[in-house]
Every structure is written in C-alpha cells, then in structure tokens.
XYZ file of N, CA and C in Angstrom:
768
model
N 109.480 66.799 69.339
C 109.065 68.179 69.920
C 108.170 67.835 71.213
N 108.136 68.508 72.384
C 107.176 68.135 73.466
C 106.056 69.134 73.485
N 104.996 68.565 73.397
C 103.675 69.218 73.548
C 103.585 69.638 74.905
N 103.242 71.036 75.187
C 103.146 71.390 76.595
C 101.991 70.761 77.311
N 100.940 70.598 76.586
C 99.552 70.155 77.321
C 99.949 68.603 77.586
N 100.658 67.797 76.667
C 100.839 66.438 77.203
C 102.046 66.452 78.373
N 103.016 67.291 78.337
C 103.998 67.382 79.380
C 103.251 67.642 80.754
N 102.316 68.633 80.558
C 101.598 69.056 82.055
C 100.865 67.904 82.426
N 100.012 67.174 81.662
C 99.196 65.984 81.890
C 100.321 64.958 82.696
N 101.458 64.770 82.073
C 102.456 63.588 82.587
C 102.850 64.147 84.128
N 103.132 65.441 84.123
C 103.540 65.758 85.545
C 102.401 65.635 86.435
N 101.335 66.050 86.237
C 100.230 66.072 86.940
C 99.907 64.438 87.575
N 100.137 63.701 86.612
C 100.033 61.951 86.885
C 101.184 61.876 87.903
N 102.346 62.524 87.921
C 103.412 61.964 88.887
C 103.510 62.682 90.067
N 102.892 63.973 90.074
C 103.195 64.852 91.411
C 101.751 64.995 91.962
N 101.772 65.936 93.053
C 100.846 65.976 93.682
C 100.610 67.324 94.650
N 99.491 67.910 95.199
C 99.515 68.829 96.156
C 100.114 70.174 95.717
N 100.764 70.924 96.610
C 101.329 72.212 96.294
C 102.325 72.014 95.559
N 103.267 71.032 95.571
C 104.316 70.849 94.640
C 103.881 71.114 93.135
N 103.082 70.141 92.848
C 102.308 69.981 91.527
C 101.973 71.280 91.045
N 101.074 72.003 91.886
C 100.532 73.219 91.451
C 101.652 74.345 91.056
N 102.839 74.164 91.820
C 104.013 75.064 91.829
C 104.673 74.833 90.473
N 105.050 73.600 90.209
C 105.752 73.329 88.906
C 105.025 73.590 87.681
N 103.779 73.008 87.857
C 102.667 73.465 86.654
C 102.794 74.834 86.379
N 102.698 75.644 87.430
C 102.706 77.376 87.317
C 103.778 77.685 86.540
N 105.097 77.163 87.126
C 106.374 77.590 86.474
C 106.340 77.138 84.906
N 105.766 76.063 84.534
C 105.900 75.656 83.322
C 104.724 76.121 82.127
N 103.875 76.843 82.868
C 102.699 77.411 82.053
C 103.078 78.625 81.404
N 102.932 78.902 80.066
C 103.351 79.971 79.266
C 102.845 81.228 80.172
N 103.524 82.323 80.123
C 102.998 83.439 81.017
C 101.832 83.875 80.594
N 101.358 84.281 79.516
C 100.147 84.786 79.250
C 98.919 83.838 79.687
N 99.103 82.592 79.466
C 98.046 81.443 80.115
C 98.061 81.439 81.551
N 99.151 81.594 82.094
C 99.178 81.651 83.655
C 98.421 82.936 84.185
N 98.718 84.296 83.439
C 98.163 85.300 84.014
C 96.563 85.172 83.662
N 96.309 84.709 82.577
C 94.754 84.448 82.248
C 94.082 83.692 83.184
N 94.690 82.644 83.701
C 94.040 81.464 84.510
C 93.839 82.294 85.925
N 94.850 83.180 86.501
C 94.783 83.950 87.643
C 93.940 85.138 87.678
N 93.818 85.685 86.579
C 92.624 86.565 86.490
C 91.256 86.008 86.366
N 91.174 84.888 85.756
C 89.729 83.994 86.053
C 89.483 83.800 87.400
N 90.396 83.210 88.003
C 90.342 82.739 89.296
C 89.998 83.993 90.174
N 90.530 85.189 89.892
C 90.437 86.434 90.835
C 89.154 87.099 90.586
N 88.588 86.880 89.311
C 87.262 87.348 89.219
C 86.142 86.794 89.691
N 86.417 85.290 89.619
C 85.348 84.390 90.300
C 85.355 84.516 91.721
N 86.686 84.925 92.337
C 86.546 84.994 93.873
C 86.528 86.267 94.386
N 86.422 87.312 93.368
C 86.172 88.749 93.632
C 87.278 89.303 94.403
N 88.478 88.704 94.017
C 89.778 89.289 94.584
C 90.386 90.561 93.781
N 90.670 91.718 94.456
C 91.029 92.814 93.735
C 92.676 92.859 93.398
N 93.291 92.404 94.263
C 94.814 92.708 94.230
C 95.462 91.963 92.875
N 95.092 90.826 92.525
C 95.681 90.103 91.204
C 95.164 90.996 90.029
N 94.189 91.836 90.115
C 93.702 92.287 88.933
C 94.248 93.804 88.601
N 95.122 94.093 89.373
C 96.022 95.315 89.296
C 96.906 95.267 88.008
N 97.211 94.000 87.655
C 98.279 93.859 86.480
C 97.751 93.272 85.337
N 97.132 93.966 84.638
C 96.359 93.462 83.350
C 97.178 93.084 82.045
N 97.315 91.940 81.787
C 98.108 91.748 80.351
C 97.238 92.256 79.372
N 97.647 93.270 78.628
C 96.669 94.078 77.608
C 96.273 93.267 76.459
N 97.129 92.066 76.274
C 96.655 91.091 75.195
C 95.277 90.663 75.297
N 94.767 90.448 76.485
C 93.246 90.041 76.760
C 92.173 91.030 76.325
N 92.536 92.058 76.143
C 91.675 93.099 75.582
C 90.311 93.025 76.049
N 89.402 93.232 74.985
C 87.968 93.408 75.296
C 87.251 92.106 75.894
N 87.788 90.748 75.814
C 87.233 89.802 76.456
C 87.278 89.927 77.962
N 88.380 90.383 78.376
C 88.638 90.618 79.834
C 87.506 91.661 80.363
N 87.495 92.848 79.800
C 86.602 93.730 80.114
C 85.245 93.411 80.226
N 84.811 92.440 79.189
C 83.389 91.777 79.394
C 83.391 90.987 80.632
N 84.332 90.150 81.021
C 84.048 89.352 82.178
C 84.069 90.220 83.442
N 85.129 91.382 83.376
C 84.938 92.200 84.521
C 83.453 92.665 84.825
N 82.903 93.138 83.598
C 81.656 93.701 83.848
C 80.602 92.705 84.062
N 80.751 91.314 83.932
C 79.745 90.447 84.157
C 79.873 89.885 85.686
N 81.157 90.061 86.170
C 81.361 89.601 87.466
C 81.632 90.479 88.624
N 81.495 91.828 88.245
C 81.635 92.688 89.224
C 80.661 93.853 88.932
N 80.588 94.773 89.849
C 79.566 95.794 89.769
C 79.973 96.988 90.263
N 79.221 98.215 90.133
C 79.419 99.337 90.799
C 80.751 100.065 90.709
N 81.194 100.758 91.900
C 82.445 101.642 91.687
C 83.556 100.767 91.493
N 83.566 99.516 92.263
C 84.537 98.738 91.906
C 84.827 98.331 90.300
N 83.741 97.878 89.654
C 83.710 97.429 88.445
C 84.264 98.839 87.492
N 83.901 99.779 87.971
C 84.220 101.013 87.213
C 85.638 101.424 87.249
N 86.360 101.271 88.456
C 87.868 101.306 88.591
C 88.431 100.239 87.800
N 88.110 99.020 88.008
C 88.781 97.910 87.299
C 88.769 98.231 85.872
N 87.794 98.463 85.334
C 87.594 98.803 83.735
C 88.518 99.961 83.339
N 88.493 101.105 84.251
C 89.489 102.120 83.808
C 90.901 101.751 83.842
N 91.147 100.904 84.724
C 92.788 100.503 84.966
C 93.116 99.612 83.732
N 91.989 98.674 83.295
C 92.371 97.978 82.109
C 92.455 98.818 81.079
N 91.531 99.758 80.828
C 91.652 100.656 79.478
C 92.993 101.241 79.644
N 93.757 101.651 80.553
C 94.698 102.440 80.537
C 95.825 101.672 80.342
N 95.862 100.215 80.702
C 96.909 99.330 80.328
C 96.856 99.051 78.854
N 95.623 98.971 78.332
C 95.516 98.536 77.122
C 96.138 99.806 75.993
N 95.607 100.898 76.332
C 96.281 102.173 75.634
C 97.494 102.275 75.886
N 98.247 102.052 77.034
C 99.629 102.288 77.234
C 100.531 101.254 76.270
N 99.743 99.918 76.217
C 100.368 98.866 75.329
C 100.387 99.453 73.821
N 99.389 100.244 73.375
C 99.290 100.650 72.029
C 99.968 102.056 71.840
N 100.639 102.360 72.909
C 101.569 103.755 72.985
C 100.493 104.843 72.655
N 99.243 104.936 73.039
C 98.394 105.932 72.961
C 97.942 106.453 73.937
N 98.541 106.080 75.217
C 98.237 106.790 76.435
C 99.058 107.968 76.792
N 98.454 109.049 77.130
C 99.241 110.271 77.357
C 98.887 110.490 78.890
N 100.072 110.486 79.827
C 99.851 110.623 81.200
C 100.105 112.091 81.860
N 100.529 112.824 80.860
C 100.931 114.259 81.393
C 99.929 114.910 81.731
N 99.662 115.505 83.010
C 98.782 116.315 83.442
C 99.327 117.690 84.040
N 98.863 118.749 83.904
C 99.494 119.965 84.159
C 99.051 120.693 85.594
N 98.057 119.989 86.251
C 97.602 120.378 87.434
C 97.570 119.249 88.449
N 97.458 119.524 89.621
C 97.461 118.568 90.811
C 95.866 118.754 91.274
N 95.095 117.649 91.099
C 93.766 117.687 91.537
C 93.413 117.549 93.036
N 94.196 118.183 93.735
C 94.136 118.127 95.346
C 92.782 118.557 95.938
N 92.252 119.585 95.369
C 90.907 120.009 95.731
C 89.738 119.285 95.540
N 89.979 118.506 94.293
C 89.177 117.592 93.909
C 89.015 116.325 94.873
N 90.069 115.884 95.319
C 90.220 114.672 96.230
C 89.873 115.100 97.566
N 90.198 116.241 97.990
C 89.853 116.673 99.369
C 88.359 116.602 99.459
N 87.639 117.360 98.356
C 86.341 117.866 98.484
C 85.680 116.327 98.199
N 86.106 115.350 97.455
C 85.467 114.182 97.458
C 85.470 113.370 98.686
N 86.323 113.577 99.703
C 86.293 112.798 100.628
C 86.116 113.491 101.890
N 87.331 114.136 102.458
C 87.146 114.505 104.010
C 86.507 115.727 104.156
N 86.310 116.510 102.986
C 85.429 117.880 103.011
C 84.126 117.829 102.858
N 83.683 116.762 102.737
C 82.164 116.559 102.396
C 81.531 115.560 103.369
N 80.160 115.536 103.469
C 79.528 114.371 104.201
C 79.133 113.293 103.056
N 79.782 112.149 103.401
C 79.681 111.114 102.327
C 80.944 111.156 101.008
N 80.875 110.354 100.313
C 82.147 110.512 99.584
C 81.796 110.268 98.336
N 82.458 111.018 97.234
C 82.321 111.280 95.678
C 83.210 109.996 95.211
N 82.912 108.675 95.325
C 83.766 107.856 94.739
C 84.159 108.005 93.377
N 83.273 108.495 92.587
C 83.653 108.805 91.273
C 85.072 109.530 90.989
N 85.107 110.608 91.798
C 86.299 111.481 91.806
C 87.493 110.806 92.198
N 87.383 109.922 93.293
C 88.511 109.242 93.611
C 89.002 108.132 92.597
N 87.829 107.410 91.836
C 88.180 106.530 90.833
C 88.952 107.116 89.693
N 88.349 108.310 89.212
C 88.855 108.978 87.913
C 90.148 109.347 88.038
N 90.687 109.994 89.395
C 91.837 110.447 89.568
C 92.873 109.073 89.655
N 92.605 108.335 90.379
C 93.285 107.203 90.749
C 93.658 106.268 89.215
N 92.539 106.212 88.658
C 92.593 105.413 87.431
C 93.178 106.046 86.176
N 93.290 107.276 86.205
C 93.678 107.778 84.949
C 95.041 108.704 84.998
N 95.468 108.930 86.285
C 96.692 109.624 86.370
C 98.105 108.896 86.443
N 99.166 109.395 85.829
C 100.289 108.561 85.879
C 100.911 108.238 87.270
N 101.686 107.203 87.396
C 102.287 107.003 88.789
C 103.029 108.291 89.197
N 103.730 108.841 88.558
C 104.690 109.880 88.837
C 103.796 111.029 89.170
N 102.472 111.345 88.517
C 101.645 112.499 88.835
C 101.128 112.102 90.244
N 100.759 110.830 90.322
C 99.948 110.394 91.555
C 100.943 110.563 92.993
N 102.047 110.313 92.557
C 103.032 110.436 93.941
C 102.908 111.894 94.153
N 102.994 112.854 93.313
C 103.101 114.301 93.617
C 101.713 114.572 94.384
N 100.676 113.982 93.867
C 99.378 114.265 94.387
C 99.294 113.783 95.901
N 99.738 112.605 96.076
C 99.499 112.060 97.627
C 100.580 112.783 98.536
N 101.637 113.320 98.011
C 102.498 114.239 98.961
C 101.818 115.569 99.199
N 101.229 116.076 98.251
C 100.608 117.168 98.517
C 99.274 117.188 99.326
N 98.629 115.935 98.973
C 97.318 115.807 99.747
C 97.790 115.586 101.135
N 98.820 115.063 101.419
C 99.039 114.798 102.947
C 99.242 116.260 103.592
N 99.877 117.196 102.845
C 100.069 118.451 103.401
C 98.845 119.403 103.421
N 97.874 119.119 102.630
C 96.657 119.846 102.654
C 95.829 119.252 103.758
N 95.549 117.867 103.803
C 94.665 117.651 104.737
C 95.052 116.837 105.969
N 96.551 116.829 106.071
C 97.055 116.418 107.422
C 97.176 114.969 107.556
N 96.811 114.170 106.506
C 96.700 112.740 106.656
C 97.003 112.115 105.241
N 97.415 110.802 105.389
C 97.909 110.359 104.033
C 96.611 109.674 103.595
N 96.830 109.697 102.135
C 95.534 109.173 101.293
C 94.962 108.038 101.774
N 95.929 107.143 101.988
C 95.426 105.705 102.511
C 94.447 105.736 103.804
N 94.816 106.651 104.665
C 93.755 106.929 105.696
C 92.543 107.487 105.372
N 92.494 108.459 104.279
C 91.367 108.940 103.766
C 90.449 107.978 103.076
N 91.122 106.922 102.243
C 90.264 105.855 101.649
C 89.860 105.129 102.654
N 90.438 104.549 103.797
C 89.900 103.644 104.709
C 88.867 104.288 105.527
N 88.762 105.550 105.590
C 87.743 106.220 106.332
C 86.606 106.486 105.388
N 86.682 106.411 104.179
C 85.643 106.897 103.238
C 84.945 105.654 102.310
N 85.704 104.695 102.349
C 85.205 103.519 101.387
C 85.331 102.216 102.266
N 84.609 100.999 101.678
C 84.731 99.979 102.421
C 84.840 98.687 101.193
N 84.998 97.505 101.683
C 85.097 96.259 100.942
C 85.958 96.384 99.652
N 85.535 95.682 98.593
C 86.535 95.469 97.494
C 86.935 96.762 96.920
N 86.157 97.902 96.964
C 86.539 99.201 96.536
C 87.642 99.784 97.409
N 87.498 99.605 98.655
C 88.638 100.080 99.609
C 89.915 99.280 99.185
N 89.751 97.937 99.227
C 90.881 97.144 98.985
C 91.648 97.489 97.652
N 90.846 97.819 96.568
C 91.494 98.050 95.316
C 92.075 99.288 95.226
N 91.317 100.481 95.717
C 92.079 101.816 96.022
C 93.304 101.730 96.692
N 93.423 101.028 97.675
C 94.488 100.837 98.633
C 95.598 100.146 97.776
N 95.164 99.232 97.074
C 96.142 98.466 96.428
C 96.875 99.352 95.251
N 96.122 100.304 94.344
C 96.455 101.209 93.469
C 97.343 102.220 94.197
N 97.249 102.700 95.265
C 97.950 103.577 96.034
C 99.289 103.031 96.326
N 99.339 101.901 97.081
C 100.570 101.069 97.295
C 101.557 100.629 95.993
N 100.845 100.368 94.885
C 101.526 100.190 93.719
C 102.154 101.413 93.198
N 101.527 102.532 93.360
C 101.862 103.841 92.714
C 103.174 104.225 93.500
N 103.149 103.920 94.934
C 104.169 104.398 95.598
C 105.359 103.322 95.564
N 105.325 102.127 95.578
C 106.278 101.276 95.310
C 105.663 99.748 95.083
N 105.745 99.265 93.827
C 105.362 97.999 93.493
C 106.155 96.897 94.266
N 107.435 96.955 94.318
C 108.014 95.767 95.287
C 107.741 95.900 96.608
N 107.499 97.333 97.229
C 106.874 97.086 98.700
C 105.437 96.546 98.582
N 104.682 96.796 97.646
C 103.215 96.064 97.588
C 103.326 94.725 97.781
N 104.202 94.096 96.875
C 104.355 92.668 96.924
C 105.006 92.148 98.060
N 106.137 92.890 98.777
C 106.408 92.338 99.971
C 105.583 92.368 100.851
N 104.750 93.354 100.975
C 103.650 93.195 101.887
C 102.601 92.243 101.763
N 102.406 91.888 100.391
C 101.461 90.763 100.241
C 102.154 89.439 100.627
N 103.446 89.240 100.290
C 104.123 87.960 100.743
C 103.986 87.805 102.241
N 104.373 88.931 102.838
C 104.448 88.892 104.547
C 103.089 88.366 104.957
N 101.995 89.115 104.626
C 100.706 88.806 105.089
C 100.289 87.124 104.632
N 100.856 86.681 103.601
C 100.526 85.340 103.217
C 100.995 84.300 104.159
N 102.022 84.797 104.701
C 102.734 83.919 105.751
C 102.722 83.918 107.086
N 102.020 85.250 107.639
C 102.191 85.565 109.153
C 101.204 84.870 109.872
N 100.143 84.484 109.331
C 99.142 83.772 110.042
C 99.202 82.246 110.124
N 98.525 81.695 110.904
C 98.705 80.179 111.061
C 97.947 79.585 109.704
N 98.661 78.922 109.064
C 98.133 78.472 107.838
C 98.515 79.442 106.748
N 99.650 79.021 105.843
C 100.126 79.807 104.763
C 98.950 80.175 103.525
N 98.719 81.179 103.093
C 98.035 81.475 102.127
C 98.885 80.951 100.598
N 98.834 79.927 100.303
C 99.782 79.383 99.347
C 99.350 79.903 97.865
N 98.144 80.048 97.691
C 97.760 80.688 96.368
C 98.304 81.970 96.098
N 98.232 82.892 97.138
C 98.964 84.306 96.926
C 100.448 84.035 97.094
N 101.071 83.386 97.808
C 102.417 83.212 97.878
C 102.876 82.806 96.509
N 102.394 81.453 95.900
C 102.785 80.911 94.767
C 102.445 81.941 93.620
N 101.263 82.607 93.449
C 101.011 83.537 92.454
C 102.115 84.627 92.448
N 102.581 85.151 93.415
C 103.498 86.215 93.424
C 105.039 85.804 93.184
N 105.204 84.544 93.795
C 106.832 84.004 93.461
C 106.750 83.714 91.982
N 105.878 83.120 91.321
C 105.856 82.678 89.848
C 105.860 83.883 89.102
N 105.037 84.736 89.189
C 104.709 85.799 88.336
C 105.876 87.097 88.501
N 106.428 86.991 89.630
C 107.335 88.345 89.802
C 108.841 87.856 89.907
N 108.968 86.452 89.718
C 110.435 85.946 89.795
C 111.371 86.372 88.872
N 110.909 86.702 87.553
C 111.489 87.065 86.617
C 111.402 88.659 86.233
N 110.715 89.218 86.963
C 110.502 90.634 87.055
C 111.235 91.360 88.009
N 111.024 91.453 89.296
C 111.547 92.369 90.212
C 111.730 91.717 91.637
N 112.065 90.365 91.583
C 112.142 89.661 92.867
C 113.163 90.327 93.812
N 114.323 90.679 92.864
C 115.416 91.205 93.792
C 115.037 92.417 94.523
N 114.155 93.359 93.984
C 113.676 94.549 94.618
C 112.668 94.043 95.703
N 112.003 93.238 95.341
C 110.897 92.665 96.477
C 111.655 92.254 97.540
N 112.784 91.218 97.481
C 113.659 90.781 98.607
C 114.054 91.961 99.332
N 114.572 92.981 98.774
C 115.251 94.237 99.505
C 114.103 94.857 100.263
N 112.909 95.173 99.633
C 111.961 95.604 100.318
C 111.271 94.927 101.501
N 111.274 93.507 101.513
C 110.936 92.779 102.509
C 111.636 92.825 103.761
N 113.307 92.838 103.316
C 114.056 92.977 104.285
C 113.945 94.238 105.269
N 113.708 95.267 104.320
C 113.697 96.628 104.804
C 112.352 96.966 105.785
N 111.411 96.406 105.384
C 110.086 96.436 106.007
C 109.850 95.644 107.285
N 110.352 94.541 107.119
C 110.226 93.492 108.314
C 111.375 92.957 109.051
N 112.389 93.481 108.664
C 113.616 93.166 109.580
C 114.191 91.747 109.317
N 113.709 90.991 108.367
C 114.143 89.526 108.226
C 113.949 89.192 106.682
N 114.918 88.431 106.268
C 114.861 88.115 104.791
C 113.640 87.163 104.293
N 113.298 87.408 103.218
C 112.278 86.809 102.739
C 112.651 85.212 102.599
N 113.947 84.748 102.485
C 114.295 83.510 102.422
C 114.196 82.701 103.745
N 114.506 83.425 104.652
C 114.364 83.088 106.089
C 112.916 82.908 106.401
N 111.987 83.797 106.059
C 110.722 83.697 106.308
C 110.091 82.597 105.596
N 110.357 82.303 104.431
C 109.823 81.083 103.762
C 110.114 79.849 104.446
N 111.421 79.775 104.722
C 111.808 78.482 105.506
C 111.095 78.072 106.640
N 110.821 79.157 107.453
C 110.057 79.089 108.791
C 108.656 78.626 108.481
N 108.080 79.182 107.551
C 106.646 79.003 107.361
C 106.195 77.820 106.396
N 107.178 77.496 105.721
C 106.642 76.449 104.646
C 107.553 75.221 105.024
N 106.853 74.152 105.308
C 107.452 72.834 105.690
C 107.185 71.679 104.861
N 106.976 71.963 103.441
C 106.357 71.065 102.470
C 107.583 70.437 101.706
N 108.564 70.164 102.102
C 109.631 69.618 101.294
C 110.021 70.116 100.143
N 109.664 69.328 98.903
C 110.325 69.885 97.568
C 109.437 71.033 97.243
N 108.208 71.502 97.644
C 107.608 72.735 97.550
C 108.386 74.028 98.023
N 108.926 73.573 99.369
C 109.549 74.748 100.159
C 110.781 74.982 99.283
N 111.637 73.999 98.768
C 112.817 74.338 98.199
C 112.662 75.022 96.930
N 111.589 74.788 96.119
C 111.557 75.549 94.949
C 111.078 77.008 95.105
N 110.208 77.283 96.000
C 110.005 78.423 96.568
C 110.943 79.212 97.037
N 111.895 78.717 97.838
C 112.967 79.119 98.302
C 113.990 79.712 97.131
N 113.987 78.666 96.208
C 115.062 78.911 95.134
C 114.578 80.062 94.289
N 113.166 80.306 94.179
C 112.539 81.546 93.580
C 112.956 82.718 94.312
N 113.112 82.930 95.454
C 113.385 83.963 96.233
C 114.693 84.512 96.322
N 115.670 83.396 95.901
C 117.092 83.715 95.937
C 117.591 84.245 94.791
N 117.154 84.349 93.535
C 117.713 84.761 92.553
C 116.905 85.015 91.426
N 117.329 85.877 90.410
C 116.742 86.177 89.304
C 116.240 84.892 88.592
N 115.019 84.358 88.374
C 114.632 83.138 87.963
C 113.993 83.387 86.691
N 114.464 82.742 85.375
C 113.990 82.544 84.267
C 112.792 81.776 84.397
N 111.787 81.986 83.922
C 110.575 81.052 83.975
C 110.936 79.773 83.086
N 110.917 78.741 83.532
C 111.491 77.518 82.905
C 110.468 77.103 81.890
N 111.226 76.437 80.651
C 110.355 76.201 79.541
C 111.046 74.925 79.011
N 110.713 73.778 78.901
C 111.411 72.605 78.477
C 112.020 72.650 77.225
N 113.063 71.867 76.847
C 113.572 71.788 75.566
C 112.405 71.396 74.708
N 112.262 72.018 73.468
C 111.521 71.390 72.336
C 110.061 71.899 72.770
N 109.880 72.943 73.645
C 108.684 73.469 74.245
C 107.966 73.940 73.031
N 106.444 73.579 73.031
C 105.617 74.397 71.800
C 104.706 74.946 72.493
N 104.528 76.271 72.511
C 103.387 77.209 72.897
C 102.040 76.953 72.188
C-alpha cells in the first residue's frame, strides 16, 4: 500500500517548478486540495476561489474567514458559506415568491451612497434561478445590467466578489472561461489561477468551460494554452486536462 504523503515527498524530490506543483495538485485528495486553495486565498485576500466552499470544512472555515477578512466583504463570504453548508444538509430553501427589484434599485442607483447590506442579503440568499430573474428584471427597471451598478457603487474586494457571484449565477462555465482567458492574456501567465481551475474543474465541467471559451473568445482553450505555455511537460499536462474529461488521478494502493 502506497502512503500518499510518502509518494508526494518522492515526487517533490524528483520534480521541480510548475510541473511539480501541477502533478502534486492532481495527486492531492480533492478535499485537501480545496482546503489548501482556500487557505491560500484567505491569506492573499482573493475573492474568486472562495466562491466554491466545500461544506465539510464547516465552522473552522467560517472562523478563518472572520479572522482574515472584514466588513461587507466578510459578511458576504460568511453568508455564501452558510448557504453552502445548509444546502449540503438539505435544509436550504431557495424559493422566494417576489422579486426584490425595488430593494436593489433603491440600494444602489436610486440613492446617494450604496446600501451594501441589501446587495449582500439578496446576492447571498437567493437561488441562482431566482437571481437570474432578478437580473433580467433589474435591467428593464434601471436600464443597465446589475454588473454596471455594482461597478459604479462598490470597490475593491467587495466589488470583485459581488461581480464573481453575479457571473457564476449567470453561467459558471463562462465565469471560469473568463478567468482562464485573463490568466493567459498578459505577459507572464498567472499559473496559480490557471492551475487551480484546470485541476479543480477538470472532472466537473471542463467540456462546458471549453465550449464557453471558444464561444467567448473565438479560439479554443487548447490553442490558447499551447500559445501561452512553453514549459514542456507542464504544458503537455495542462493541454491534456483541457482536451477531455479527466478523472483526478489516484495511484494504485492510494491511502487517503
């Protein structure tokens, strides 16, 4: 029987750089990998990775969020976590019989200053289906998309988190396609973001992400990776993750 920790240590002694990081990520148990990414995101104050909370982390994660963040940003993160935990326990009820359009409009464009708490309460507690209806109706009421209102009324981490929530509500594959595109479009690839998405979504919805990427940018994810990544074996593995549904590799005799 192969002990995972011993195997990872052996790999680290033989590999190096980005290729080592990618292989270790692929061989790490999903929960452990998610935990490490959440910890890293909290310490770096990154909002996007925190949108997908593994509910098994429970109260410990909430305590860490409260200790490492503050204000309205903290409030929305905690609400999103609590909703995920409740949904995992089958206690979350997402049906609402009204559209809080006037609340959102009054909280943003219809007043001097922004009522962030109203935005947070609605974005954090409504189901995706309900929010999509809200966003469509909001555009008709205000004449602008909800994203434009958020950009005009908020800043910093709170703005980034709210926009990420809205984008995920509209389309999770499009959200990740955009993140992948931005990770590779500038000089110097954002390998942390690229690696995290390719590893965490490869067995979830990579085919949908590929389709969204091609639709949004007119070029395949495969081609984009080939153009921007020139790191030999690292490039080959990332390309392979983009080409097919990939089951996260676990070695024979693996012990969690």
